[in-house]
Amino acid sequence: MSKKLTIGLFGYGVVGTGLYDVLHKSKTVDATIKKIVVKHKDKPRNISSEHFHYDKNEILQDEEINLVVELIDDADAAFEIVKTALEKGKAVVSANKKMIAEHFEELYELQKKHQVPFLYEAAVCGSIPIIRNLEEYYNNDFLQSIQGIVNGSTNYILTKTFQDNLSYEEALKEAQEKGYAESNPILDTGGFDARSKLQILLTHSFGITTKPEEVFNVGIQNLGDLEIKYAKEKNLQIKLLAYAQKRNEEEVIALVIPKFVKSTDTFSTVSDVFNGVKVQTAFADKQFFYGRGAGSLPTASAVLSDISAIAYDYRYEYKKIANSENLKLAQDFPLKVLFRHKAKDSQNFENYFEEIEEFYGNREDAYFVGSIRFQQLKDVFTKHQDEVSFVLIDIL
């Protein structure tokens, strides 16, 4: 038996307007939005101003509101809203991956202490129901790996680079003009957005909770002509992947990194702002999820799904956290990469590699193809991140 939900909505931007629309069209969810709290009073909106309030306590102190839906950009403000709502015994739905990734352990404890659900399907891959599947469908299977194209902005840029032969700069500019990338796009292009999503996936896949600085991320902002030329000559594409793989009974490899993908790889079919997630398990083998990772209605559909689930008292059980006491992030493993750098620095970088299979250089730039230990890769990237580029070929 479902219960009636009275919603307090924070945020009326792209996703908030989408939710308002889909909720009013839905015939199956017994929920109404009582109040909407927004930041800017004078911003033009598509519904009457009488719906809007400007003080968070209008929702948080309203005892009739039993569900808070948080859809704002500010991660710090979002955390204070979600924390207070949970403390007051209100169920919460959020789409804020940065907030969840940065504060997961406290949010997890608040859910347990106050016995209220906190759902966030829309925080990872928009319309793709990956978290619910990891919690339910893969609950009793032995998950071996999960990897995904989880950021639509970077995938759009890479699609335009490979399919339309635009330069990286041209593709980024087009993404910004279409609203897929911000004026300062480093959260997307630097792999930070993908890192937040990977942190959440790690929890629901393997039961590992992490701090942002514990998960290594390399973005696409330094990709140059040599890497792109190498890929095209070998009929490959480059995709920014969030990657997690169980290495043994004690370690999970986790990183965000650009990777060469073959034309036969399912990821090669994921274009523009779409997302794709590949799961491998011991019993079900490989399965692939594909869908829109962003946008008003696709993301709103994931929020609506969480609202519907809360109406039936659904909550994440986090069983994998209880069973992951011995698991930790792997810190020492070999990778095969293409490493592009300034030609004048080739000799200095050789010592970082265990083996170099291929070398190419011109007057300005050069690259190695070879194997390098993870700690060595991190060391090079930390010291020279504005001057070098890594593209993963394989984890060895």
XYZ file of C-alpha atoms in Angstrom, residues 80-270:
191
model
C 22.834 21.241 5.055
C 19.342 20.841 3.590
C 19.566 17.053 3.347
C 21.141 16.689 6.793
C 18.434 18.786 8.458
C 15.649 17.006 6.585
C 16.895 13.571 7.662
C 17.294 14.753 11.257
C 13.665 15.886 11.183
C 12.550 12.460 9.973
C 11.737 13.514 6.427
C 12.527 11.197 3.513
C 14.897 12.725 0.952
C 15.531 12.387 -2.785
C 18.603 14.089 -4.246
C 20.423 14.369 -7.576
C 23.560 16.017 -6.153
C 26.433 13.577 -6.794
C 29.144 15.920 -5.502
C 27.354 16.372 -2.184
C 26.723 12.643 -1.799
C 30.305 11.705 -2.708
C 31.808 14.225 -0.279
C 29.511 13.455 2.667
C 28.441 9.850 2.137
C 29.515 8.407 5.489
C 27.610 11.038 7.483
C 24.546 10.694 5.257
C 24.677 6.917 5.669
C 24.741 7.243 9.466
C 21.890 9.779 9.441
C 19.692 7.368 7.471
C 20.334 4.600 9.978
C 19.882 6.809 13.039
C 16.611 8.425 11.965
C 15.220 5.442 10.017
C 14.276 7.450 6.932
C 15.089 6.706 3.287
C 17.533 8.756 1.233
C 17.459 7.910 -2.497
C 19.621 9.390 -5.256
C 19.254 7.422 -8.496
C 19.398 10.619 -10.554
C 22.855 11.474 -9.164
C 24.500 8.826 -11.362
C 23.818 8.516 -15.098
C 20.511 10.376 -15.218
C 17.791 8.097 -16.548
C 19.778 4.832 -16.227
C 18.565 2.918 -13.118
C 22.018 1.654 -12.220
C 21.955 2.158 -8.428
C 18.676 0.280 -7.959
C 20.005 -2.570 -10.096
C 23.229 -2.751 -8.105
C 21.240 -2.788 -4.871
C 18.627 -5.321 -5.954
C 19.429 -7.313 -9.086
C 23.133 -7.754 -8.339
C 22.671 -8.099 -4.610
C 23.426 -11.825 -4.526
C 25.765 -12.064 -7.517
C 29.524 -11.752 -7.351
C 30.274 -8.440 -8.993
C 33.626 -8.438 -10.776
C 33.719 -5.034 -12.454
C 31.705 -1.980 -13.363
C 32.791 0.636 -15.859
C 30.933 3.429 -17.506
C 30.722 6.518 -19.636
C 29.078 8.573 -16.903
C 29.625 12.182 -18.029
C 27.635 13.456 -20.995
C 29.643 16.648 -21.558
C 32.952 14.877 -22.139
C 31.298 12.178 -24.223
C 29.790 14.860 -26.459
C 33.210 16.477 -26.909
C 34.876 13.150 -27.731
C 32.062 12.180 -30.120
C 32.497 15.411 -32.058
C 36.273 14.921 -32.099
C 36.070 11.434 -33.603
C 32.869 11.441 -35.656
C 32.904 15.022 -36.953
C 36.692 15.525 -36.936
C 36.492 18.669 -34.820
C 39.498 19.696 -32.775
C 39.187 19.374 -29.005
C 38.884 23.167 -28.711
C 36.147 23.319 -31.388
C 34.203 20.462 -29.789
C 34.423 22.062 -26.339
C 33.202 25.389 -27.696
C 30.230 23.683 -29.373
C 29.402 21.834 -26.147
C 29.432 25.144 -24.268
C 27.230 26.826 -26.875
C 24.655 24.028 -26.553
C 24.720 24.165 -22.769
C 26.334 20.741 -22.348
C 29.470 22.216 -20.775
C 29.946 25.140 -18.408
C 31.988 28.250 -19.225
C 34.543 26.784 -16.799
C 34.215 23.114 -17.783
C 36.994 21.598 -15.662
C 34.602 19.698 -13.343
C 33.521 17.735 -16.415
C 36.644 17.711 -18.588
C 38.956 17.079 -15.619
C 37.046 13.940 -14.645
C 35.854 15.315 -11.293
C 32.146 14.846 -12.032
C 32.851 11.274 -13.168
C 34.871 10.708 -9.994
C 31.911 11.654 -7.780
C 29.712 9.211 -9.679
C 32.352 6.483 -9.437
C 32.508 6.959 -5.664
C 28.770 6.310 -5.449
C 29.038 3.305 -7.764
C 31.864 1.883 -5.632
C 29.606 1.926 -2.580
C 26.720 0.168 -4.295
C 28.940 -2.244 -6.257
C 31.535 -3.286 -3.695
C 30.520 -1.631 -0.415
C 33.590 0.627 -0.385
C 33.172 4.189 0.901
C 35.759 6.737 -0.198
C 36.780 10.360 0.074
C 37.130 12.243 -3.242
C 40.906 12.541 -2.916
C 41.224 8.756 -2.588
C 39.939 8.083 -6.114
C 42.385 8.956 -8.892
C 41.022 10.875 -11.876
C 42.563 11.917 -15.182
C 40.386 13.979 -17.511
C 40.383 14.772 -21.218
C 41.427 18.420 -20.985
C 45.010 17.658 -22.042
C 44.209 15.394 -24.996
C 46.267 16.408 -28.007
C 46.612 15.696 -31.703
C 49.033 12.787 -31.244
C 46.635 10.719 -29.125
C 43.736 11.400 -31.466
C 45.857 10.584 -34.541
C 47.045 7.342 -32.904
C 43.442 6.328 -32.180
C 42.150 7.074 -35.672
C 45.017 5.214 -37.342
C 44.132 2.101 -35.330
C 40.344 2.472 -35.765
C 39.892 3.277 -32.083
C 37.944 5.905 -30.172
C 38.757 7.569 -26.859
C 36.147 7.528 -24.094
C 36.383 8.895 -20.558
C 35.635 5.888 -18.342
C 34.849 5.510 -14.666
C 36.364 2.129 -13.876
C 36.139 -0.235 -10.905
C 37.371 -3.825 -10.906
C 37.788 -6.345 -8.124
C 41.450 -7.360 -8.369
C 41.376 -10.004 -5.641
C 39.528 -10.729 -2.404
C 41.087 -7.695 -0.728
C 41.479 -5.014 -3.416
C 39.378 -3.060 -5.894
C 40.951 -0.991 -8.659
C 39.159 2.346 -9.098
C 40.017 5.270 -11.353
C 38.658 7.722 -13.907
C 40.768 7.860 -17.061
C 40.470 8.282 -20.858
C 40.631 4.881 -22.566
C 41.041 3.655 -26.120
C 38.021 1.555 -27.122
C 37.752 -0.722 -30.142
C 34.971 -0.427 -32.718
C 33.662 -3.794 -31.444
C 33.365 -2.478 -27.876
C 29.834 -1.542 -26.804
C 31.172 1.761 -25.479
C 31.996 2.818 -29.064
C 28.239 3.053 -29.736
C 27.628 5.508 -26.869
